[in-house]
PDB file of C-alpha atoms in Angstrom:
ATOM      1  CA  MET A   1      28.427 371.345 354.388  1.00 67.00           C
ATOM      2  CA  THR A   2      25.892 368.589 353.687  1.00 76.00           C
ATOM      3  CA  SER A   3      27.339 365.114 353.307  1.00 85.00           C
ATOM      4  CA  ALA A   4      26.262 362.713 350.583  1.00 85.00           C
ATOM      5  CA  ARG A   5      24.584 360.545 353.221  1.00 85.00           C
ATOM      6  CA  GLU A   6      22.533 363.443 354.619  1.00 85.00           C
ATOM      7  CA  GLU A   7      21.540 364.501 351.114  1.00 84.00           C
ATOM      8  CA  ILE A   8      20.303 361.012 350.227  1.00 85.00           C
ATOM      9  CA  LEU A   9      18.355 360.682 353.483  1.00 82.00           C
ATOM     10  CA  ALA A  10      16.774 364.092 352.914  1.00 82.00           C
ATOM     11  CA  ARG A  11      15.602 362.976 349.475  1.00 81.00           C
ATOM     12  CA  VAL A  12      14.124 359.791 350.926  1.00 78.00           C
ATOM     13  CA  ARG A  13      12.238 361.723 353.613  1.00 79.00           C
ATOM     14  CA  THR A  14      10.711 364.177 351.151  1.00 79.00           C
ATOM     15  CA  HIS A  15       9.927 361.708 348.382  1.00 72.00           C
ATOM     16  CA  ARG A  16       6.282 361.286 347.558  1.00 63.00           C
ATOM     17  CA  PRO A  17       4.993 358.721 345.065  1.00 60.00           C
ATOM     18  CA  THR A  18       3.493 360.327 341.972  1.00 64.00           C
ATOM     19  CA  THR A  19       0.767 357.686 341.665  1.00 64.00           C
ATOM     20  CA  PRO A  20      -1.109 355.856 344.435  1.00 62.00           C
ATOM     21  CA  VAL A  21      -0.127 352.256 345.088  1.00 55.00           C
ATOM     22  CA  THR A  22      -3.017 349.844 344.710  1.00 61.00           C
ATOM     23  CA  VAL A  23      -3.222 346.100 345.279  1.00 53.00           C
ATOM     24  CA  PRO A  24      -4.870 344.162 342.428  1.00 57.00           C
ATOM     25  CA  ARG A  25      -8.138 342.623 343.588  1.00 55.00           C
ATOM     26  CA  ASP A  26      -7.211 339.201 342.252  1.00 53.00           C
ATOM     27  CA  TYR A  27      -4.115 339.237 344.486  1.00 54.00           C
ATOM     28  CA  LEU A  28      -6.278 339.162 347.594  1.00 56.00           C
ATOM     29  CA  PRO A  29      -7.969 335.787 348.231  1.00 62.00           C
ATOM     30  CA  ASP A  30     -11.738 335.866 348.436  1.00 63.00           C
ATOM     31  CA  LEU A  31     -12.694 334.036 351.625  1.00 67.00           C
ATOM     32  CA  THR A  32     -16.328 335.149 351.630  1.00 67.00           C
ATOM     33  CA  GLY A  33     -18.484 332.350 353.012  1.00 70.00           C
ATOM     34  CA  ILE A  34     -15.452 330.189 353.826  1.00 81.00           C
ATOM     35  CA  ASP A  35     -14.687 328.884 357.325  1.00 93.00           C
ATOM     36  CA  VAL A  36     -11.494 330.788 358.155  1.00 95.00           C
ATOM     37  CA  VAL A  37     -10.731 328.422 361.044  1.00 96.00           C
ATOM     38  CA  GLU A  38     -10.525 325.453 358.703  1.00 96.00           C
ATOM     39  CA  VAL A  39      -8.479 327.445 356.185  1.00 95.00           C
ATOM     40  CA  LEU A  40      -5.973 328.321 358.919  1.00 97.00           C
ATOM     41  CA  VAL A  41      -5.791 324.693 360.049  1.00 97.00           C
ATOM     42  CA  ASP A  42      -5.178 323.554 356.474  1.00 96.00           C
ATOM     43  CA  ARG A  43      -2.348 326.066 356.014  1.00 95.00           C
ATOM     44  CA  LEU A  44      -0.708 325.184 359.342  1.00 96.00           C
ATOM     45  CA  VAL A  45      -0.795 321.463 358.575  1.00 96.00           C
ATOM     46  CA  ASP A  46       0.721 322.178 355.172  1.00 94.00           C
ATOM     47  CA  TYR A  47       3.532 324.059 356.932  1.00 92.00           C
ATOM     48  CA  LYS A  48       4.143 320.982 359.137  1.00 93.00           C
ATOM     49  CA  ALA A  49       2.896 322.581 362.348  1.00 96.00           C
ATOM     50  CA  GLY A  50       1.041 320.449 364.887  1.00 97.00           C
ATOM     51  CA  VAL A  51      -2.596 321.528 365.190  1.00 98.00           C
ATOM     52  CA  HIS A  52      -4.754 320.726 368.228  1.00 98.00           C
ATOM     53  CA  ARG A  53      -8.306 321.654 369.208  1.00 98.00           C
ATOM     54  CA  ALA A  54      -9.553 322.774 372.606  1.00 98.00           C
ATOM     55  CA  VAL A  55     -12.229 324.733 374.408  1.00 97.00           C
ATOM     56  CA  ALA A  56     -11.489 326.951 377.373  1.00 97.00           C
ATOM     57  CA  ALA A  57     -12.226 324.169 379.849  1.00 96.00           C
ATOM     58  CA  THR A  58      -9.903 321.639 378.176  1.00 97.00           C
ATOM     59  CA  LEU A  59      -7.067 324.060 377.360  1.00 98.00           C
ATOM     60  CA  PRO A  60      -4.979 323.154 380.465  1.00 97.00           C
ATOM     61  CA  GLU A  61      -5.271 319.448 379.619  1.00 97.00           C
ATOM     62  CA  VAL A  62      -4.227 319.941 375.984  1.00 98.00           C
ATOM     63  CA  LEU A  63      -1.342 322.213 376.982  1.00 98.00           C
ATOM     64  CA  GLY A  64      -0.239 319.778 379.672  1.00 97.00           C
ATOM     65  CA  GLY A  65       0.009 316.980 377.144  1.00 97.00           C
ATOM     66  CA  LEU A  66       2.097 319.075 374.746  1.00 98.00           C
ATOM     67  CA  VAL A  67       4.635 320.179 377.367  1.00 97.00           C
ATOM     68  CA  ALA A  68       4.765 316.954 379.410  1.00 96.00           C
ATOM     69  CA  ALA A  69       8.117 315.837 377.965  1.00 96.00           C
ATOM     70  CA  SER A  70       9.761 319.264 378.267  1.00 97.00           C
ATOM     71  CA  ALA A  71      12.657 319.820 380.621  1.00 96.00           C
ATOM     72  CA  THR A  72      11.617 323.455 381.161  1.00 97.00           C
ATOM     73  CA  VAL A  73       8.411 325.294 380.300  1.00 98.00           C
ATOM     74  CA  VAL A  74       8.863 329.027 379.802  1.00 98.00           C
ATOM     75  CA  VAL A  75       5.934 331.445 379.710  1.00 97.00           C
ATOM     76  CA  PRO A  76       5.681 335.227 379.168  1.00 97.00           C
ATOM     77  CA  PRO A  77       4.825 337.423 382.162  1.00 95.00           C
ATOM     78  CA  GLY A  78       1.145 337.803 381.282  1.00 96.00           C
ATOM     79  CA  LEU A  79       0.210 334.250 380.330  1.00 97.00           C
ATOM     80  CA  PRO A  80      -2.861 333.264 382.398  1.00 97.00           C
ATOM     81  CA  PRO A  81      -1.616 331.028 385.245  1.00 96.00           C
ATOM     82  CA  GLU A  82      -4.647 328.725 384.953  1.00 96.00           C
ATOM     83  CA  TRP A  83      -3.507 327.587 381.496  1.00 96.00           C
ATOM     84  CA  LEU A  84      -0.725 325.405 382.913  1.00 96.00           C
ATOM     85  CA  ALA A  85      -1.004 323.273 386.032  1.00 89.00           C
ATOM     86  CA  GLY A  86       2.652 322.182 386.216  1.00 89.00           C
ATOM     87  CA  PRO A  87       5.763 324.182 387.120  1.00 94.00           C
ATOM     88  CA  VAL A  88       6.760 326.975 384.746  1.00 96.00           C
ATOM     89  CA  VAL A  89       9.537 329.540 384.473  1.00 96.00           C
ATOM     90  CA  ARG A  90       8.017 332.974 383.992  1.00 95.00           C
ATOM     91  CA  ASP A  91      10.025 335.507 381.997  1.00 96.00           C
ATOM     92  CA  ALA A  92       9.922 338.548 384.284  1.00 89.00           C
ATOM     93  CA  ALA A  93      10.597 342.102 383.172  1.00 80.00           C
ATOM     94  CA  GLY A  94      13.011 342.668 386.046  1.00 83.00           C
ATOM     95  CA  ALA A  95      14.904 339.417 385.503  1.00 86.00           C
ATOM     96  CA  PRO A  96      14.556 338.357 381.859  1.00 94.00           C
ATOM     97  CA  LEU A  97      15.810 334.935 380.880  1.00 96.00           C
ATOM     98  CA  SER A  98      19.065 334.830 378.957  1.00 96.00           C
ATOM     99  CA  VAL A  99      19.369 333.557 375.396  1.00 95.00           C
ATOM    100  CA  GLU A 100      21.500 330.701 376.752  1.00 96.00           C
ATOM    101  CA  ALA A 101      18.715 329.638 379.121  1.00 96.00           C
ATOM    102  CA  LEU A 102      16.107 329.753 376.345  1.00 97.00           C
ATOM    103  CA  ASP A 103      18.375 327.802 374.000  1.00 95.00           C
ATOM    104  CA  ALA A 104      18.957 324.965 376.467  1.00 96.00           C
ATOM    105  CA  PRO A 105      17.833 321.437 375.489  1.00 95.00           C
ATOM    106  CA  GLY A 106      14.226 320.582 376.241  1.00 97.00           C
ATOM    107  CA  VAL A 107      12.912 324.141 376.565  1.00 97.00           C
ATOM    108  CA  THR A 108       9.322 324.732 375.458  1.00 98.00           C
ATOM    109  CA  VAL A 109       7.741 328.187 375.373  1.00 98.00           C
ATOM    110  CA  VAL A 110       3.981 328.700 375.586  1.00 98.00           C
ATOM    111  CA  THR A 111       2.499 331.955 374.295  1.00 98.00           C
ATOM    112  CA  GLY A 112      -0.741 333.527 373.269  1.00 98.00           C
ATOM    113  CA  CYS A 113      -1.328 335.230 369.939  1.00 97.00           C
ATOM    114  CA  ALA A 114      -2.469 338.688 368.812  1.00 97.00           C
ATOM    115  CA  VAL A 115      -4.178 337.651 365.577  1.00 97.00           C
ATOM    116  CA  ALA A 116      -3.970 334.889 362.961  1.00 98.00           C
ATOM    117  CA  ILE A 117      -4.299 335.111 359.170  1.00 96.00           C
ATOM    118  CA  ALA A 118      -6.149 332.205 357.597  1.00 96.00           C
ATOM    119  CA  ALA A 119      -5.196 332.926 353.977  1.00 94.00           C
ATOM    120  CA  THR A 120      -1.459 332.751 354.692  1.00 94.00           C
ATOM    121  CA  GLY A 121      -1.443 330.458 357.727  1.00 95.00           C
ATOM    122  CA  THR A 122       0.357 333.140 359.713  1.00 97.00           C
ATOM    123  CA  LEU A 123       0.325 333.846 363.451  1.00 98.00           C
ATOM    124  CA  ILE A 124       1.110 337.395 364.549  1.00 97.00           C
ATOM    125  CA  LEU A 125       2.605 338.054 367.982  1.00 97.00           C
ATOM    126  CA  ASP A 126       2.839 341.707 369.063  1.00 96.00           C
ATOM    127  CA  ALA A 127       4.731 341.471 372.374  1.00 95.00           C
ATOM    128  CA  ALA A 128       1.557 341.757 374.472  1.00 96.00           C
ATOM    129  CA  PRO A 129       1.824 340.379 378.041  1.00 96.00           C
ATOM    130  CA  ASP A 130       0.612 336.899 377.041  1.00 97.00           C
ATOM    131  CA  GLN A 131       3.202 336.771 374.230  1.00 97.00           C
ATOM    132  CA  GLY A 132       6.236 338.435 375.784  1.00 96.00           C
ATOM    133  CA  ARG A 133       9.529 339.400 374.203  1.00 95.00           C
ATOM    134  CA  ARG A 134      10.243 338.341 370.630  1.00 94.00           C
ATOM    135  CA  VAL A 135      13.178 336.220 371.807  1.00 95.00           C
ATOM    136  CA  LEU A 136      10.782 333.889 373.637  1.00 96.00           C
ATOM    137  CA  SER A 137       9.219 332.623 370.404  1.00 95.00           C
ATOM    138  CA  LEU A 138      12.410 332.726 368.325  1.00 94.00           C
ATOM    139  CA  VAL A 139      15.017 330.891 370.415  1.00 95.00           C
ATOM    140  CA  PRO A 140      13.495 327.822 372.170  1.00 96.00           C
ATOM    141  CA  ASP A 141      13.328 324.640 370.114  1.00 95.00           C
ATOM    142  CA  HIS A 142       9.605 324.114 370.771  1.00 97.00           C
ATOM    143  CA  HIS A 143       6.903 326.783 370.599  1.00 97.00           C
ATOM    144  CA  VAL A 144       3.298 326.164 371.642  1.00 98.00           C
ATOM    145  CA  CYS A 145       0.923 328.959 370.618  1.00 98.00           C
ATOM    146  CA  VAL A 146      -2.693 329.327 371.705  1.00 98.00           C
ATOM    147  CA  VAL A 147      -4.975 330.920 369.108  1.00 98.00           C
ATOM    148  CA  TRP A 148      -8.603 331.679 369.952  1.00 98.00           C
ATOM    149  CA  THR A 149     -11.026 331.205 367.082  1.00 97.00           C
ATOM    150  CA  ASP A 150     -12.218 334.814 367.392  1.00 97.00           C
ATOM    151  CA  GLN A 151      -8.633 335.959 366.707  1.00 97.00           C
ATOM    152  CA  ILE A 152      -8.603 334.411 363.230  1.00 97.00           C
ATOM    153  CA  THR A 153      -9.112 336.736 360.259  1.00 95.00           C
ATOM    154  CA  GLY A 154      -9.397 335.984 356.575  1.00 93.00           C
ATOM    155  CA  GLY A 155      -6.619 338.096 355.080  1.00 92.00           C
ATOM    156  CA  VAL A 156      -3.746 340.450 355.861  1.00 91.00           C
ATOM    157  CA  PRO A 157      -5.653 343.796 355.824  1.00 90.00           C
ATOM    158  CA  ALA A 158      -8.212 342.501 358.333  1.00 91.00           C
ATOM    159  CA  ALA A 159      -5.442 341.164 360.570  1.00 93.00           C
ATOM    160  CA  LEU A 160      -3.525 344.433 360.598  1.00 91.00           C
ATOM    161  CA  ALA A 161      -6.725 346.305 361.427  1.00 92.00           C
ATOM    162  CA  ARG A 162      -7.188 344.072 364.483  1.00 93.00           C
ATOM    163  CA  LEU A 163      -3.802 344.872 366.015  1.00 93.00           C
ATOM    164  CA  ALA A 164      -4.094 346.904 369.207  1.00 86.00           C
ATOM    165  CA  ASP A 165      -0.960 348.910 368.425  1.00 87.00           C
ATOM    166  CA  PRO A 166       0.720 348.433 365.012  1.00 79.00           C
ATOM    167  CA  ALA A 167       3.822 350.186 366.402  1.00 84.00           C
ATOM    168  CA  ARG A 168       4.599 347.220 368.655  1.00 89.00           C
ATOM    169  CA  PRO A 169       7.338 344.828 367.489  1.00 91.00           C
ATOM    170  CA  LEU A 170       5.607 342.154 365.422  1.00 94.00           C
ATOM    171  CA  THR A 171       6.644 338.540 364.945  1.00 95.00           C
ATOM    172  CA  LEU A 172       5.017 336.745 362.013  1.00 95.00           C
ATOM    173  CA  ILE A 173       5.100 332.952 362.241  1.00 95.00           C
ATOM    174  CA  SER A 174       4.134 330.642 359.392  1.00 92.00           C
ATOM    175  CA  GLY A 175       4.989 327.142 360.570  1.00 86.00           C
ATOM    176  CA  PRO A 176       8.153 325.894 362.288  1.00 83.00           C
ATOM    177  CA  SER A 177      11.495 327.324 361.248  1.00 66.00           C
ATOM    178  CA  ALA A 178      12.550 325.832 357.918  1.00 64.00           C
ATOM    179  CA  THR A 179      14.830 326.610 355.018  1.00 66.00           C
ATOM    180  CA  SER A 180      15.950 324.821 351.852  1.00 59.00           C
ATOM    181  CA  ASP A 181      19.213 324.836 349.955  1.00 59.00           C
ATOM    182  CA  ILE A 182      19.563 325.042 346.181  1.00 63.00           C
ATOM    183  CA  GLU A 183      18.704 321.347 345.893  1.00 64.00           C
ATOM    184  CA  LEU A 184      15.515 321.903 347.947  1.00 62.00           C
ATOM    185  CA  ASN A 185      16.743 319.858 350.903  1.00 64.00           C
ATOM    186  CA  ARG A 186      14.589 321.029 353.809  1.00 60.00           C
ATOM    187  CA  VAL A 187      16.346 321.858 357.090  1.00 60.00           C
ATOM    188  CA  GLU A 188      14.334 322.768 360.173  1.00 61.00           C
ATOM    189  CA  GLY A 189      15.321 324.772 363.221  1.00 54.00           C
ATOM    190  CA  VAL A 190      18.062 326.874 361.644  1.00 58.00           C
ATOM    191  CA  HIS A 191      16.617 330.234 362.655  1.00 62.00           C
ATOM    192  CA  GLY A 192      13.818 329.420 365.061  1.00 71.00           C
ATOM    193  CA  PRO A 193      11.847 326.605 366.704  1.00 89.00           C
ATOM    194  CA  ARG A 194      11.970 323.222 364.983  1.00 92.00           C
ATOM    195  CA  ARG A 195       8.564 322.363 366.469  1.00 95.00           C
ATOM    196  CA  LEU A 196       5.486 324.544 366.361  1.00 97.00           C
ATOM    197  CA  ASP A 197       2.265 323.360 367.974  1.00 98.00           C
ATOM    198  CA  VAL A 198      -0.825 325.510 367.573  1.00 98.00           C
ATOM    199  CA  ILE A 199      -3.885 325.082 369.757  1.00 98.00           C
ATOM    200  CA  ILE A 200      -7.049 326.369 368.102  1.00 98.00           C
ATOM    201  CA  ALA A 201      -9.250 327.148 371.102  1.00 98.00           C
ATOM    202  CA  THR A 202     -12.881 328.164 371.432  1.00 97.00           C
ATOM    203  CA  ARG A 203     -13.878 330.464 374.276  1.00 94.00           C
ATOM    204  CA  GLY A 204     -16.670 329.507 376.622  1.00 77.00           C
TER     205      GLY A 204
END
């Protein structure tokens, strides 16, 4: 005998919309002819993220300055070793760091990025080797993310099209963790890093 739960799930699986879903054109921002790098920077600053510029040659210096005061610097398994000159703790697949270790005072995590969306000021991490497990960017108090200028897209559709594998677990980051109560009192760090620093880097 079919249970009510099984019947409902069967209906959900077989349901097909009668009309196609379309997104109104005026809902999507027109960024034609606009510098998407500057749009992303503007959005990140508005979200109270720290924004820094670098080229490939100066990336280690910029990163070193941002993590200098950290008690521990954690990196995902595939982060290029030449990015950081100082000691780091690498999150290994065979011996992953615990939540308690990542939540300790003074921990900074440094990651790469899969793609960035200028229109929304959003960074997308997809658990690639230079980004690691989702917990790495969600638990430590300070997150430093490196975004190459050629990873920046104008809007959401273009960003999703750039993902190597949309089935990977995605983390969407729009500024440091923040929430507001009914009186609009802003509180940071409740459900993620209180500090987000983004390095906009140019290759070559």
